[in-house]
């Protein structure tokens, strides 16, 4: 029952033209393949999700060397 409800909710969203689908996939891949270096320590920035505070649930770029380096960058 739950699966069919979810399927029925998502099905209309898949009726997009190929250009829209391609752009969506490209946007996701560019976020996942983002490889900028940390200006503080030279480490790689990785996509993270805030777990606490007023930004809980929001994503940001954070240094891979956390907790030694606490550099963050908003999306």
mmCIF file of N, CA, C and O in Angstrom:
data_model
loop_
_atom_site.group_PDB
_atom_site.id
_atom_site.type_symbol
_atom_site.label_atom_id
_atom_site.label_comp_id
_atom_site.label_asym_id
_atom_site.label_seq_id
_atom_site.Cartn_x
_atom_site.Cartn_y
_atom_site.Cartn_z
ATOM 1 N N UNK A 1 0.815 -1.199 0.000
ATOM 2 C CA UNK A 1 0.000 0.000 0.000
ATOM 3 C C UNK A 1 0.855 1.257 0.000
ATOM 4 O O UNK A 1 0.627 2.147 -0.782
ATOM 5 N N UNK A 2 1.862 1.328 0.884
ATOM 6 C CA UNK A 2 2.724 2.505 0.948
ATOM 7 C C UNK A 2 3.497 2.704 -0.348
ATOM 8 O O UNK A 2 3.652 3.832 -0.790
ATOM 9 N N UNK A 3 3.981 1.625 -0.939
ATOM 10 C CA UNK A 3 4.766 1.724 -2.156
ATOM 11 C C UNK A 3 3.921 2.318 -3.279
ATOM 12 O O UNK A 3 4.379 3.204 -4.004
ATOM 13 N N UNK A 4 2.695 1.862 -3.417
ATOM 14 C CA UNK A 4 1.850 2.397 -4.490
ATOM 15 C C UNK A 4 1.515 3.866 -4.243
ATOM 16 O O UNK A 4 1.428 4.657 -5.183
ATOM 17 N N UNK A 5 1.363 4.272 -2.999
ATOM 18 C CA UNK A 5 1.105 5.677 -2.681
ATOM 19 C C UNK A 5 2.294 6.543 -3.070
ATOM 20 O O UNK A 5 2.137 7.604 -3.688
ATOM 21 N N UNK A 6 3.483 6.084 -2.717
ATOM 22 C CA UNK A 6 4.702 6.821 -3.073
ATOM 23 C C UNK A 6 4.876 6.849 -4.586
ATOM 24 O O UNK A 6 5.170 7.891 -5.166
ATOM 25 N N UNK A 7 4.674 5.719 -5.238
ATOM 26 C CA UNK A 7 4.792 5.641 -6.693
ATOM 27 C C UNK A 7 3.838 6.620 -7.361
ATOM 28 O O UNK A 7 4.218 7.368 -8.261
ATOM 29 N N UNK A 8 2.589 6.632 -6.923
ATOM 30 C CA UNK A 8 1.587 7.523 -7.518
ATOM 31 C C UNK A 8 1.910 8.994 -7.286
ATOM 32 O O UNK A 8 1.581 9.843 -8.101
ATOM 33 N N UNK A 9 2.555 9.308 -6.156
ATOM 34 C CA UNK A 9 2.948 10.691 -5.882
ATOM 35 C C UNK A 9 4.120 11.127 -6.756
ATOM 36 O O UNK A 9 4.190 12.277 -7.191
ATOM 37 N N UNK A 10 5.049 10.198 -7.030
ATOM 38 C CA UNK A 10 6.243 10.543 -7.794
ATOM 39 C C UNK A 10 6.065 10.438 -9.310
ATOM 40 O O UNK A 10 6.754 11.118 -10.063
ATOM 41 N N UNK A 11 5.167 9.597 -9.755
ATOM 42 C CA UNK A 11 4.986 9.343 -11.184
ATOM 43 C C UNK A 11 4.768 10.618 -12.008
ATOM 44 O O UNK A 11 5.418 10.800 -13.033
ATOM 45 N N UNK A 12 3.904 11.542 -11.602
ATOM 46 C CA UNK A 12 3.701 12.746 -12.412
ATOM 47 C C UNK A 12 4.963 13.604 -12.560
ATOM 48 O O UNK A 12 5.122 14.327 -13.536
ATOM 49 N N UNK A 13 5.859 13.505 -11.586
ATOM 50 C CA UNK A 13 7.087 14.299 -11.627
ATOM 51 C C UNK A 13 8.087 13.776 -12.651
ATOM 52 O O UNK A 13 9.047 14.463 -12.993
ATOM 53 N N UNK A 14 7.888 12.562 -13.133
ATOM 54 C CA UNK A 14 8.815 11.983 -14.114
ATOM 55 C C UNK A 14 8.463 12.366 -15.543
ATOM 56 O O UNK A 14 9.219 12.073 -16.456
ATOM 57 N N UNK A 15 7.350 13.022 -15.738
ATOM 58 C CA UNK A 15 6.920 13.416 -17.076
ATOM 59 C C UNK A 15 7.567 14.735 -17.472
ATOM 60 O O UNK A 15 6.913 15.764 -17.592
ATOM 61 N N UNK A 16 8.871 14.708 -17.655
ATOM 62 C CA UNK A 16 9.646 15.882 -18.041
ATOM 63 C C UNK A 16 10.329 15.609 -19.371
ATOM 64 O O UNK A 16 10.607 14.467 -19.718
ATOM 65 N N UNK A 17 10.648 16.682 -20.096
ATOM 66 C CA UNK A 17 11.354 16.496 -21.365
ATOM 67 C C UNK A 17 12.809 16.102 -21.099
ATOM 68 O O UNK A 17 13.318 16.257 -19.994
ATOM 69 N N UNK A 18 13.462 15.589 -22.113
ATOM 70 C CA UNK A 18 14.838 15.079 -21.965
ATOM 71 C C UNK A 18 15.814 16.168 -21.537
ATOM 72 O O UNK A 18 16.744 15.911 -20.778
ATOM 73 N N UNK A 19 15.632 17.399 -22.016
ATOM 74 C CA UNK A 19 16.536 18.491 -21.637
ATOM 75 C C UNK A 19 16.462 18.763 -20.132
ATOM 76 O O UNK A 19 17.486 18.966 -19.476
ATOM 77 N N UNK A 20 15.264 18.733 -19.575
ATOM 78 C CA UNK A 20 15.084 18.950 -18.140
ATOM 79 C C UNK A 20 15.720 17.824 -17.340
ATOM 80 O O UNK A 20 16.400 18.063 -16.336
ATOM 81 N N UNK A 21 15.518 16.577 -17.785
ATOM 82 C CA UNK A 21 16.126 15.432 -17.103
ATOM 83 C C UNK A 21 17.645 15.501 -17.145
ATOM 84 O O UNK A 21 18.322 15.266 -16.141
ATOM 85 N N UNK A 22 18.197 15.839 -18.305
ATOM 86 C CA UNK A 22 19.646 15.927 -18.465
ATOM 87 C C UNK A 22 20.228 17.010 -17.571
ATOM 88 O O UNK A 22 21.254 16.813 -16.926
ATOM 89 N N UNK A 23 19.569 18.174 -17.512
ATOM 90 C CA UNK A 23 20.051 19.260 -16.658
ATOM 91 C C UNK A 23 19.987 18.847 -15.186
ATOM 92 O O UNK A 23 20.913 19.121 -14.426
ATOM 93 N N UNK A 24 18.925 18.178 -14.786
ATOM 94 C CA UNK A 24 18.778 17.719 -13.400
ATOM 95 C C UNK A 24 19.915 16.772 -13.022
ATOM 96 O O UNK A 24 20.543 16.917 -11.969
ATOM 97 N N UNK A 25 20.194 15.811 -13.872
ATOM 98 C CA UNK A 25 21.273 14.852 -13.620
ATOM 99 C C UNK A 25 22.614 15.567 -13.561
ATOM 100 O O UNK A 25 23.443 15.308 -12.679
ATOM 101 N N UNK A 26 22.834 16.509 -14.459
ATOM 102 C CA UNK A 26 24.086 17.268 -14.485
ATOM 103 C C UNK A 26 24.259 18.087 -13.205
ATOM 104 O O UNK A 26 25.358 18.157 -12.645
ATOM 105 N N UNK A 27 23.181 18.715 -12.743
ATOM 106 C CA UNK A 27 23.245 19.500 -11.509
ATOM 107 C C UNK A 27 23.624 18.631 -10.316
ATOM 108 O O UNK A 27 24.438 19.021 -9.484
ATOM 109 N N UNK A 28 23.034 17.450 -10.229
ATOM 110 C CA UNK A 28 23.342 16.537 -9.125
ATOM 111 C C UNK A 28 24.794 16.080 -9.206
ATOM 112 O O UNK A 28 25.516 16.079 -8.211
ATOM 113 N N UNK A 29 25.245 15.715 -10.406
ATOM 114 C CA UNK A 29 26.622 15.239 -10.561
ATOM 115 C C UNK A 29 27.617 16.339 -10.241
ATOM 116 O O UNK A 29 28.653 16.064 -9.632
ATOM 117 N N UNK A 30 27.333 17.571 -10.610
ATOM 118 C CA UNK A 30 28.273 18.650 -10.325
ATOM 119 C C UNK A 30 28.387 18.889 -8.823
ATOM 120 O O UNK A 30 29.464 19.206 -8.323
ATOM 121 N N UNK A 31 27.295 18.716 -8.089
ATOM 122 C CA UNK A 31 27.365 18.859 -6.632
ATOM 123 C C UNK A 31 28.176 17.728 -6.013
ATOM 124 O O UNK A 31 28.935 17.936 -5.079
ATOM 125 N N UNK A 32 28.037 16.528 -6.529
ATOM 126 C CA UNK A 32 28.752 15.381 -5.984
ATOM 127 C C UNK A 32 30.228 15.381 -6.372
ATOM 128 O O UNK A 32 31.054 14.848 -5.653
ATOM 129 N N UNK A 33 30.543 15.966 -7.520
ATOM 130 C CA UNK A 33 31.922 15.968 -8.015
ATOM 131 C C UNK A 33 32.669 17.255 -7.699
ATOM 132 O O UNK A 33 33.745 17.480 -8.205
ATOM 133 N N UNK A 34 32.100 18.089 -6.878
ATOM 134 C CA UNK A 34 32.703 19.365 -6.500
ATOM 135 C C UNK A 34 34.003 19.083 -5.755
ATOM 136 O O UNK A 34 34.003 18.387 -4.752
ATOM 137 N N UNK A 35 35.106 19.579 -6.277
ATOM 138 C CA UNK A 35 36.384 19.340 -5.606
ATOM 139 C C UNK A 35 37.178 20.624 -5.517
ATOM 140 O O UNK A 35 38.094 20.868 -6.270
ATOM 141 N N UNK A 36 36.795 21.449 -4.585
ATOM 142 C CA UNK A 36 37.544 22.668 -4.340
ATOM 143 C C UNK A 36 38.381 22.448 -3.088
ATOM 144 O O UNK A 36 38.004 21.682 -2.208
ATOM 145 N N UNK A 37 39.478 23.119 -3.011
ATOM 146 C CA UNK A 37 40.334 22.943 -1.841
ATOM 147 C C UNK A 37 40.003 23.975 -0.775
ATOM 148 O O UNK A 37 39.577 25.087 -1.061
ATOM 149 N N UNK A 38 40.226 23.583 0.448
ATOM 150 C CA UNK A 38 39.989 24.443 1.598
ATOM 151 C C UNK A 38 41.024 25.570 1.602
ATOM 152 O O UNK A 38 42.229 25.301 1.521
ATOM 153 N N UNK A 39 40.578 26.821 1.694
ATOM 154 C CA UNK A 39 41.533 27.930 1.711
ATOM 155 C C UNK A 39 42.336 28.011 3.004
ATOM 156 O O UNK A 39 43.363 28.678 3.045
ATOM 157 N N UNK A 40 41.893 27.331 4.047
ATOM 158 C CA UNK A 40 42.602 27.375 5.327
ATOM 159 C C UNK A 40 43.703 26.339 5.420
ATOM 160 O O UNK A 40 44.791 26.618 5.907
ATOM 161 N N UNK A 41 43.430 25.092 4.946
ATOM 162 C CA UNK A 41 44.421 24.030 5.151
ATOM 163 C C UNK A 41 44.783 23.279 3.868
ATOM 164 O O UNK A 41 45.686 22.456 3.881
ATOM 165 N N UNK A 42 44.062 23.520 2.778
ATOM 166 C CA UNK A 42 44.364 22.832 1.519
ATOM 167 C C UNK A 42 43.664 21.504 1.348
ATOM 168 O O UNK A 42 43.831 20.836 0.335
ATOM 169 N N UNK A 43 42.839 21.096 2.321
ATOM 170 C CA UNK A 43 42.088 19.845 2.210
ATOM 171 C C UNK A 43 40.953 19.971 1.202
ATOM 172 O O UNK A 43 40.620 21.062 0.742
ATOM 173 N N UNK A 44 40.337 18.860 0.863
ATOM 174 C CA UNK A 44 39.213 18.848 -0.065
ATOM 175 C C UNK A 44 37.936 19.223 0.675
ATOM 176 O O UNK A 44 37.736 18.815 1.815
ATOM 177 N N UNK A 45 37.061 19.996 0.016
ATOM 178 C CA UNK A 45 35.761 20.310 0.590
ATOM 179 C C UNK A 45 34.787 19.203 0.216
ATOM 180 O O UNK A 45 34.757 18.748 -0.924
ATOM 181 N N UNK A 46 33.985 18.747 1.187
ATOM 182 C CA UNK A 46 33.017 17.688 0.962
ATOM 183 C C UNK A 46 31.624 18.189 1.340
ATOM 184 O O UNK A 46 31.478 19.054 2.201
ATOM 185 N N UNK A 47 30.613 17.626 0.687
ATOM 186 C CA UNK A 47 29.234 18.009 0.957
ATOM 187 C C UNK A 47 28.786 17.400 2.279
ATOM 188 O O UNK A 47 28.893 16.195 2.490
ATOM 189 N N UNK A 48 28.308 18.243 3.186
ATOM 190 C CA UNK A 48 27.879 17.799 4.506
ATOM 191 C C UNK A 48 26.481 18.339 4.790
ATOM 192 O O UNK A 48 26.033 19.272 4.140
ATOM 193 N N UNK A 49 25.829 17.750 5.782
ATOM 194 C CA UNK A 49 24.510 18.197 6.212
ATOM 195 C C UNK A 49 24.571 18.544 7.696
ATOM 196 O O UNK A 49 25.023 17.727 8.505
ATOM 197 N N UNK A 50 24.123 19.746 8.035
ATOM 198 C CA UNK A 50 24.117 20.188 9.433
ATOM 199 C C UNK A 50 23.158 19.315 10.229
ATOM 200 O O UNK A 50 22.043 19.051 9.794
ATOM 201 N N UNK A 51 23.608 18.862 11.383
ATOM 202 C CA UNK A 51 22.790 17.984 12.219
ATOM 203 C C UNK A 51 22.129 18.715 13.372
ATOM 204 O O UNK A 51 21.143 18.243 13.920
ATOM 205 N N UNK A 52 22.669 19.869 13.758
ATOM 206 C CA UNK A 52 22.146 20.603 14.911
ATOM 207 C C UNK A 52 22.056 22.092 14.599
ATOM 208 O O UNK A 52 22.578 22.560 13.601
ATOM 209 N N UNK A 53 21.435 22.812 15.484
ATOM 210 C CA UNK A 53 21.381 24.268 15.385
ATOM 211 C C UNK A 53 20.312 24.759 14.429
ATOM 212 O O UNK A 53 19.475 24.003 13.946
ATOM 213 N N UNK A 54 20.374 26.045 14.137
ATOM 214 C CA UNK A 54 19.341 26.653 13.294
ATOM 215 C C UNK A 54 19.425 26.194 11.847
ATOM 216 O O UNK A 54 18.466 26.314 11.102
ATOM 217 N N UNK A 55 20.561 25.655 11.428
ATOM 218 C CA UNK A 55 20.728 25.177 10.057
ATOM 219 C C UNK A 55 20.578 23.664 9.933
ATOM 220 O O UNK A 55 20.956 23.094 8.905
ATOM 221 N N UNK A 56 20.044 23.006 10.932
ATOM 222 C CA UNK A 56 19.886 21.550 10.905
ATOM 223 C C UNK A 56 19.131 21.133 9.649
ATOM 224 O O UNK A 56 18.105 21.701 9.300
ATOM 225 N N UNK A 57 19.696 20.149 8.944
ATOM 226 C CA UNK A 57 19.091 19.646 7.720
ATOM 227 C C UNK A 57 19.578 20.331 6.458
ATOM 228 O O UNK A 57 19.377 19.825 5.363
ATOM 229 N N UNK A 58 20.229 21.463 6.577
ATOM 230 C CA UNK A 58 20.744 22.177 5.415
ATOM 231 C C UNK A 58 22.138 21.667 5.048
ATOM 232 O O UNK A 58 22.924 21.312 5.919
ATOM 233 N N UNK A 59 22.431 21.675 3.756
ATOM 234 C CA UNK A 59 23.735 21.200 3.301
ATOM 235 C C UNK A 59 24.721 22.350 3.148
ATOM 236 O O UNK A 59 24.325 23.495 2.925
ATOM 237 N N UNK A 60 25.990 22.015 3.265
ATOM 238 C CA UNK A 60 27.076 22.983 3.130
ATOM 239 C C UNK A 60 28.342 22.237 2.736
ATOM 240 O O UNK A 60 28.409 21.011 2.816
ATOM 241 N N UNK A 61 29.341 22.974 2.278
ATOM 242 C CA UNK A 61 30.649 22.386 1.994
ATOM 243 C C UNK A 61 31.502 22.545 3.236
ATOM 244 O O UNK A 61 31.590 23.633 3.802
ATOM 245 N N UNK A 62 32.134 21.457 3.676
ATOM 246 C CA UNK A 62 32.995 21.493 4.848
ATOM 247 C C UNK A 62 34.319 20.815 4.540
ATOM 248 O O UNK A 62 34.410 19.945 3.680
ATOM 249 N N UNK A 63 35.340 21.216 5.241
ATOM 250 C CA UNK A 63 36.671 20.662 5.021
ATOM 251 C C UNK A 63 36.716 19.202 5.464
ATOM 252 O O UNK A 63 36.163 18.825 6.499
ATOM 253 N N UNK A 64 37.389 18.390 4.677
ATOM 254 C CA UNK A 64 37.530 16.964 4.986
ATOM 255 C C UNK A 64 38.369 16.748 6.249
ATOM 256 O O UNK A 64 38.288 15.694 6.874
ATOM 257 N N UNK A 65 39.138 17.752 6.633
ATOM 258 C CA UNK A 65 40.005 17.624 7.802
ATOM 259 C C UNK A 65 39.324 18.022 9.114
ATOM 260 O O UNK A 65 39.992 18.217 10.121
ATOM 261 N N UNK A 66 37.995 18.149 9.102
ATOM 262 C CA UNK A 66 37.261 18.440 10.332
ATOM 263 C C UNK A 66 37.480 17.293 11.318
ATOM 264 O O UNK A 66 37.494 16.149 10.900
ATOM 265 N N UNK A 67 37.721 17.499 12.563
ATOM 266 C CA UNK A 67 37.580 18.700 13.366
ATOM 267 C C UNK A 67 38.844 19.542 13.487
ATOM 268 O O UNK A 67 38.801 20.597 14.096
ATOM 269 N N UNK A 68 39.955 19.111 12.890
ATOM 270 C CA UNK A 68 41.172 19.928 12.961
ATOM 271 C C UNK A 68 40.967 21.259 12.245
ATOM 272 O O UNK A 68 41.429 22.293 12.698
ATOM 273 N N UNK A 69 40.273 21.218 11.107
ATOM 274 C CA UNK A 69 39.986 22.429 10.345
ATOM 275 C C UNK A 69 38.466 22.586 10.292
ATOM 276 O O UNK A 69 37.758 21.677 9.875
ATOM 277 N N UNK A 70 37.958 23.720 10.690
ATOM 278 C CA UNK A 70 36.516 23.937 10.774
ATOM 279 C C UNK A 70 35.981 24.857 9.669
ATOM 280 O O UNK A 70 34.916 25.453 9.818
ATOM 281 N N UNK A 71 36.698 24.921 8.533
ATOM 282 C CA UNK A 71 36.229 25.773 7.432
ATOM 283 C C UNK A 71 34.940 25.232 6.841
ATOM 284 O O UNK A 71 34.796 24.027 6.610
ATOM 285 N N UNK A 72 33.968 26.122 6.585
ATOM 286 C CA UNK A 72 32.723 25.758 5.905
ATOM 287 C C UNK A 72 32.390 26.809 4.863
ATOM 288 O O UNK A 72 32.836 27.944 4.940
ATOM 289 N N UNK A 73 31.598 26.383 3.884
ATOM 290 C CA UNK A 73 31.161 27.287 2.820
ATOM 291 C C UNK A 73 29.703 26.951 2.504
ATOM 292 O O UNK A 73 29.357 25.786 2.303
ATOM 293 N N UNK A 74 28.842 27.968 2.482
ATOM 294 C CA UNK A 74 27.434 27.742 2.159
ATOM 295 C C UNK A 74 27.290 27.327 0.711
ATOM 296 O O UNK A 74 28.099 27.681 -0.135
ATOM 297 N N UNK A 75 26.226 26.572 0.428
ATOM 298 C CA UNK A 75 25.933 26.181 -0.951
ATOM 299 C C UNK A 75 25.483 27.365 -1.757
ATOM 300 O O UNK A 75 24.873 28.274 -1.296
#
